[in-house]
mmCIF file with all atom_site columns, C-alpha atoms in Angstrom:
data_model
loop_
_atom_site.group_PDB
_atom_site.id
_atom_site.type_symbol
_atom_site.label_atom_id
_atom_site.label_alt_id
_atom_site.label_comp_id
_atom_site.label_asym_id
_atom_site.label_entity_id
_atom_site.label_seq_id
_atom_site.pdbx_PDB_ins_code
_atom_site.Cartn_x
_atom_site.Cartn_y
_atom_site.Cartn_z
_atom_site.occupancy
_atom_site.B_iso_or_equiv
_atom_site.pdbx_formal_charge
_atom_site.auth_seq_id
_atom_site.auth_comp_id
_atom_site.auth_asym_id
_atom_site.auth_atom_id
_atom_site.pdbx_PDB_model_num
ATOM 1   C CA . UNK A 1 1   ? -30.747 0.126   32.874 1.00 63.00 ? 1   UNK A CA 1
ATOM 2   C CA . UNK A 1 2   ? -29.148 -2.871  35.410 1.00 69.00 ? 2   UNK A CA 1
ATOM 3   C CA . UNK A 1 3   ? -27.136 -3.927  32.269 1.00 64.00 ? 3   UNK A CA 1
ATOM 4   C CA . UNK A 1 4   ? -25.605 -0.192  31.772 1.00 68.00 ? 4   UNK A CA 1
ATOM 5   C CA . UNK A 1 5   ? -25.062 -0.197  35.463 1.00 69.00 ? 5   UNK A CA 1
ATOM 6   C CA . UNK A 1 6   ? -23.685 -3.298  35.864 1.00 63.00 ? 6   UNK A CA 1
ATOM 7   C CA . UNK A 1 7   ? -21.200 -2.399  32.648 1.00 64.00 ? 7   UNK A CA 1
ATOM 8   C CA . UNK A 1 8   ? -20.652 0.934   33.726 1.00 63.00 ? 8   UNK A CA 1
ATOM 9   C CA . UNK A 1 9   ? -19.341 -0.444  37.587 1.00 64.00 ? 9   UNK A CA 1
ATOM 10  C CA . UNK A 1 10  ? -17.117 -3.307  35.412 1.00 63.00 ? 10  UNK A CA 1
ATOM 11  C CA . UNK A 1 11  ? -15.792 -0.330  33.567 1.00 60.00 ? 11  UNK A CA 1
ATOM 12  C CA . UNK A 1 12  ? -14.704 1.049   37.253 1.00 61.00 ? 12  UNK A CA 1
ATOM 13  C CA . UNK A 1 13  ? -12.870 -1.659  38.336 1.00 55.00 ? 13  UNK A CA 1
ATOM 14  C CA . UNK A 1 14  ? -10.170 -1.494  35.287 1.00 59.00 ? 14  UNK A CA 1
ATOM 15  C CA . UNK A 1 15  ? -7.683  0.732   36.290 1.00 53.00 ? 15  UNK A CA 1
ATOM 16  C CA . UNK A 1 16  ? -7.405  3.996   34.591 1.00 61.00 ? 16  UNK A CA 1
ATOM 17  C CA . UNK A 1 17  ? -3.965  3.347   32.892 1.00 61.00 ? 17  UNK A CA 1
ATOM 18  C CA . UNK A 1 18  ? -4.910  -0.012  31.494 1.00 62.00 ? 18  UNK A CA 1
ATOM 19  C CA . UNK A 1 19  ? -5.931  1.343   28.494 1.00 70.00 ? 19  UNK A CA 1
ATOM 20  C CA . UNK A 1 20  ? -5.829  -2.468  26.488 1.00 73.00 ? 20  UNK A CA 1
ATOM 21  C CA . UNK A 1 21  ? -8.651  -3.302  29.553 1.00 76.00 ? 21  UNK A CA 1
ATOM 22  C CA . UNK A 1 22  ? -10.649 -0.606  29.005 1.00 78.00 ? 22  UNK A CA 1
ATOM 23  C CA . UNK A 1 23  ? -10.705 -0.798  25.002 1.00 82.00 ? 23  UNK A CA 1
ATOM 24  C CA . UNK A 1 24  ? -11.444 -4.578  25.491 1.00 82.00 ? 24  UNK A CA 1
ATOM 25  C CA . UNK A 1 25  ? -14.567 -3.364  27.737 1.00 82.00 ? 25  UNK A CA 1
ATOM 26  C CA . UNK A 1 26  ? -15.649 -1.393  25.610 1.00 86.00 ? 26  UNK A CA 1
ATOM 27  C CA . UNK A 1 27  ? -15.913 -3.355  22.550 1.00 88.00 ? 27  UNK A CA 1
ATOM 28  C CA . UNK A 1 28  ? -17.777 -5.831  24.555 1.00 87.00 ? 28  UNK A CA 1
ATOM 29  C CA . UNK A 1 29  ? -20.199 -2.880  25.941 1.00 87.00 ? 29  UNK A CA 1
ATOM 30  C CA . UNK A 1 30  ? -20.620 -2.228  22.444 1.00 93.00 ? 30  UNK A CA 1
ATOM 31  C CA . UNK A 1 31  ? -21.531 -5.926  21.292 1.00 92.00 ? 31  UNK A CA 1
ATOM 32  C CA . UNK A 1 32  ? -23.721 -6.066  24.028 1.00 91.00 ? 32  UNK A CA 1
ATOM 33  C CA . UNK A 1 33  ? -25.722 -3.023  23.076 1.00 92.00 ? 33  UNK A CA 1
ATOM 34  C CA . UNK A 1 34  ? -25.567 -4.074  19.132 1.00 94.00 ? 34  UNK A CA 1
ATOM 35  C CA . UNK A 1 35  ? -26.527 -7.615  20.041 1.00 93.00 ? 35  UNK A CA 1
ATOM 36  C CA . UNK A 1 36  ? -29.986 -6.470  22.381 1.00 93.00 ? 36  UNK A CA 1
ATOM 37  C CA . UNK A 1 37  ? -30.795 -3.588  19.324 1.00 95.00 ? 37  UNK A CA 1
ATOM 38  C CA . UNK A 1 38  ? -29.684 -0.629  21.536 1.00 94.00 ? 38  UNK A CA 1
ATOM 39  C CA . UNK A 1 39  ? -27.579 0.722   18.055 1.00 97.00 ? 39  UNK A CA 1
ATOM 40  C CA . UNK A 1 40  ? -27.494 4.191   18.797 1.00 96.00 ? 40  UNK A CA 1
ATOM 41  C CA . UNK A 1 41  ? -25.089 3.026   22.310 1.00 94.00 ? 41  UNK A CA 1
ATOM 42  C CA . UNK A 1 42  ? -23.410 0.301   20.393 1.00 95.00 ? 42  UNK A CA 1
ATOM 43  C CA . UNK A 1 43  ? -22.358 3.328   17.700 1.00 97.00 ? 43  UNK A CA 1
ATOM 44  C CA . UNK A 1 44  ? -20.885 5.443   21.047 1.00 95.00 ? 44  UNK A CA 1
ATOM 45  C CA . UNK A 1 45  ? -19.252 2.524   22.735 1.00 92.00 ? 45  UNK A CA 1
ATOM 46  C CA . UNK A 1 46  ? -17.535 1.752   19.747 1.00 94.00 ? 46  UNK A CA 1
ATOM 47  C CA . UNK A 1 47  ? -16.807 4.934   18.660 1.00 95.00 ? 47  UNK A CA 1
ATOM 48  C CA . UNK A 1 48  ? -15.075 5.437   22.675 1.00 92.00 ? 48  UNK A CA 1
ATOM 49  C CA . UNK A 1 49  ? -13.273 2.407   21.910 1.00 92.00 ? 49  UNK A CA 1
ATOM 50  C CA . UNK A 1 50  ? -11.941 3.147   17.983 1.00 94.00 ? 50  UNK A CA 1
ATOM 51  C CA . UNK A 1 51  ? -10.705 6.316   19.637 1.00 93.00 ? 51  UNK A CA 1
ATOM 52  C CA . UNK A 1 52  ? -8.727  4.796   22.059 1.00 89.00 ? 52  UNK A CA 1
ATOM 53  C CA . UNK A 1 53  ? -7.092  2.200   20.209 1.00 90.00 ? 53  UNK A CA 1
ATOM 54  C CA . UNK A 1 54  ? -5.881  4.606   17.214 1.00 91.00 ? 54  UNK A CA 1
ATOM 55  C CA . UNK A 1 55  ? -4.432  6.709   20.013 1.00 90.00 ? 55  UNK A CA 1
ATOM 56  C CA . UNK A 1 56  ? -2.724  3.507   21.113 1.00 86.00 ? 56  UNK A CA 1
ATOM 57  C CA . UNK A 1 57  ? 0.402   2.764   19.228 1.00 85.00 ? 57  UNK A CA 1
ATOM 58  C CA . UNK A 1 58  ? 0.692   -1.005  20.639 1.00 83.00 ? 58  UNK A CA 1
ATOM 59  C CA . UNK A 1 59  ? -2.763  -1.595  19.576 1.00 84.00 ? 59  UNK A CA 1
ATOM 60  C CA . UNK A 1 60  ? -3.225  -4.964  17.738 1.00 86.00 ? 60  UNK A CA 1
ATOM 61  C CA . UNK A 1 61  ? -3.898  -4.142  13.958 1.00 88.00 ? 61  UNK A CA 1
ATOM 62  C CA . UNK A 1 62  ? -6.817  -7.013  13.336 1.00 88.00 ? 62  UNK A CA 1
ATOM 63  C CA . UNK A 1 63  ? -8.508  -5.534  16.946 1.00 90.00 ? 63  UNK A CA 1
ATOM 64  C CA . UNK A 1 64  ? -8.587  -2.231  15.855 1.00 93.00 ? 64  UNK A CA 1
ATOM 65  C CA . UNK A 1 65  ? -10.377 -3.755  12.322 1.00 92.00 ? 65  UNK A CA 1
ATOM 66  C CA . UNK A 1 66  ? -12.968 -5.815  14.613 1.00 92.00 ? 66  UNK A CA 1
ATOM 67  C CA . UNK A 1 67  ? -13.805 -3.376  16.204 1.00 95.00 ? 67  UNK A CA 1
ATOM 68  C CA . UNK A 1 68  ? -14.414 -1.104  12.764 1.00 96.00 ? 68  UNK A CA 1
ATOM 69  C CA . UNK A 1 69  ? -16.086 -3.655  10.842 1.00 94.00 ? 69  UNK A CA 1
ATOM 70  C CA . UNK A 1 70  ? -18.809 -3.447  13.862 1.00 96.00 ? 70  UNK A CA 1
ATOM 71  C CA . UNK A 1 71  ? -18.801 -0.154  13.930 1.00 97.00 ? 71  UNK A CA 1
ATOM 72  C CA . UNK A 1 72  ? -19.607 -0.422  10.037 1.00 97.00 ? 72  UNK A CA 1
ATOM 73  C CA . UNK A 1 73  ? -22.311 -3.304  10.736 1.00 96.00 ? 73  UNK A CA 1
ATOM 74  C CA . UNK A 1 74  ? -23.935 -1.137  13.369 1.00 97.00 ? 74  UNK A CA 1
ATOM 75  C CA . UNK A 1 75  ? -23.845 2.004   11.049 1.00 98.00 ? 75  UNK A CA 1
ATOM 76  C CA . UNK A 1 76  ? -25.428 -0.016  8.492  1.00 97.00 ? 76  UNK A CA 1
ATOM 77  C CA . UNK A 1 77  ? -28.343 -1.184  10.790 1.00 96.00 ? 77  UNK A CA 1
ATOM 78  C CA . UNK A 1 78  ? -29.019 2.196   11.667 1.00 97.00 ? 78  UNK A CA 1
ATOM 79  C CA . UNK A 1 79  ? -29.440 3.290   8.305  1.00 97.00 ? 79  UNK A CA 1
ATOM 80  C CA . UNK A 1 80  ? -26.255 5.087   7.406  1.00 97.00 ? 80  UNK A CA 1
ATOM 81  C CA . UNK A 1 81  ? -24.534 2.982   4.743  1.00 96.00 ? 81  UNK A CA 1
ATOM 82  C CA . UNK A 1 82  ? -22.878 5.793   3.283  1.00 97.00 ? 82  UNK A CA 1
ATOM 83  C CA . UNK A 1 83  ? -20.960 6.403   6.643  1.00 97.00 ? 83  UNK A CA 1
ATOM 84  C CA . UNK A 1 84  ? -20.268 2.399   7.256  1.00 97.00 ? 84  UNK A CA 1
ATOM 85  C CA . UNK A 1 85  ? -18.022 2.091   3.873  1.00 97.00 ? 85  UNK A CA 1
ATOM 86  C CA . UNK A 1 86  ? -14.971 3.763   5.164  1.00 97.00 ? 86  UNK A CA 1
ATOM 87  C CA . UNK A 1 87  ? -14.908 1.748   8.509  1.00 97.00 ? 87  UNK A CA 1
ATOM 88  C CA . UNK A 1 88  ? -15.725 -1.115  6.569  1.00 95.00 ? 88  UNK A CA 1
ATOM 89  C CA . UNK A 1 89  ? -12.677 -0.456  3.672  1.00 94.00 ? 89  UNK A CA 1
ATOM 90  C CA . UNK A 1 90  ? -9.949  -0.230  6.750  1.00 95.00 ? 90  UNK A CA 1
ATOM 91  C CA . UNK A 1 91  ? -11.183 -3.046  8.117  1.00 91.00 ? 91  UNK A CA 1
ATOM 92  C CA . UNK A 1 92  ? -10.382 -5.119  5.032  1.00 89.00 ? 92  UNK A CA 1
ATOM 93  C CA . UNK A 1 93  ? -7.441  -3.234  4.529  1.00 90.00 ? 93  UNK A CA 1
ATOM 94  C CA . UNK A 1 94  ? -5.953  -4.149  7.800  1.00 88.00 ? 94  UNK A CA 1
ATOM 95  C CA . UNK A 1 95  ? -7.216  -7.665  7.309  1.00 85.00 ? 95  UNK A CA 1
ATOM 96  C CA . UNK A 1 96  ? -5.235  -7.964  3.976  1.00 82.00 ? 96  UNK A CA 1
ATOM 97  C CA . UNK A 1 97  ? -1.843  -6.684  5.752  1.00 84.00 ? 97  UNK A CA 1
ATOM 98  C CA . UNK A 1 98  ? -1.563  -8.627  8.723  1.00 75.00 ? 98  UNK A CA 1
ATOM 99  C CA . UNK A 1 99  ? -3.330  -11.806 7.389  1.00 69.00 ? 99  UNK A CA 1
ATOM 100 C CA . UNK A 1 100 ? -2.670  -14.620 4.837  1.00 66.00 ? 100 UNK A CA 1
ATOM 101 C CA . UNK A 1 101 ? -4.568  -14.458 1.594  1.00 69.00 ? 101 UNK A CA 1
ATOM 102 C CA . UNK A 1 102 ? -6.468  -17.557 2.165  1.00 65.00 ? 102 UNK A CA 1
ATOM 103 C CA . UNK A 1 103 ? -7.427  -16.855 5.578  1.00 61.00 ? 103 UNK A CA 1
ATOM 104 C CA . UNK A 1 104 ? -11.470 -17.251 5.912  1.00 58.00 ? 104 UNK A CA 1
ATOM 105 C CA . UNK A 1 105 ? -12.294 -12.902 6.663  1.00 59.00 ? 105 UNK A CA 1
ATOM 106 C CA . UNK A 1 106 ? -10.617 -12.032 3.531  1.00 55.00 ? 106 UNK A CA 1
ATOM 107 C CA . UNK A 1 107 ? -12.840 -14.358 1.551  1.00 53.00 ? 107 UNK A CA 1
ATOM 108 C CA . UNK A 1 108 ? -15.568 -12.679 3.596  1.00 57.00 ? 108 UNK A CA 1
ATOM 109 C CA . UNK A 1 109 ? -14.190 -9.737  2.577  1.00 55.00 ? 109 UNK A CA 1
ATOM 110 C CA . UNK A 1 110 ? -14.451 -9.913  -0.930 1.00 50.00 ? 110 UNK A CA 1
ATOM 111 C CA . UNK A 1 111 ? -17.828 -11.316 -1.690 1.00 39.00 ? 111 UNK A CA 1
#
């Protein structure tokens, strides 16, 4: 509960039309909750933060697919594999656009 307040009052202090900020936030909110088991929030936080930065046409393509392939990883741990694979599959696929074939994630990738 001090953790959600303390994120929620960071979250206050971004202004409103920084939207890069507040997708940033968010993400971390999100690997906060996945990281102490709280799933179920880290889904939300992440899901508040996809949604922002597909709305966001200067969003950086290999943020937005971080921020999927967690959303994928979380969906996973919560039992929903079936939903993870499409989050997962952009990820890659934005991976494999913007980055050099040998780079380290796309070996990831393809195990």
């Amino acid at each position: 509960a001090e953790a959600d307040r303390f994120l929620l009052t960071s979250l206050s202090l971004i202004a409103e039309d920084d939207s890069h900020e507040i997708t940033v936030a968010l993400h971390n909110w999100a690997t906060n909750y996945q990281e102490s088991g709280r799933i179920e929030k880290a889904i939300e936080a992440y899901g508040q933060a996809l949604e922002m930065k597909r709305a966001d046409p200067q969003c950086d393509s290999l943020s937005l697919s971080a921020t999927m392939e967690q959303m994928g990883y979380c969906l996973i741990d919560n039992g929903e594999s079936e939903k993870a694979l499409p989050f997962l599959e952009a990820s890659l696929l934005l991976c494999k656009e913007h980055l050099p074939e040998e780079h380290l994630d796309l070996a990831l990738g393809e195990l």
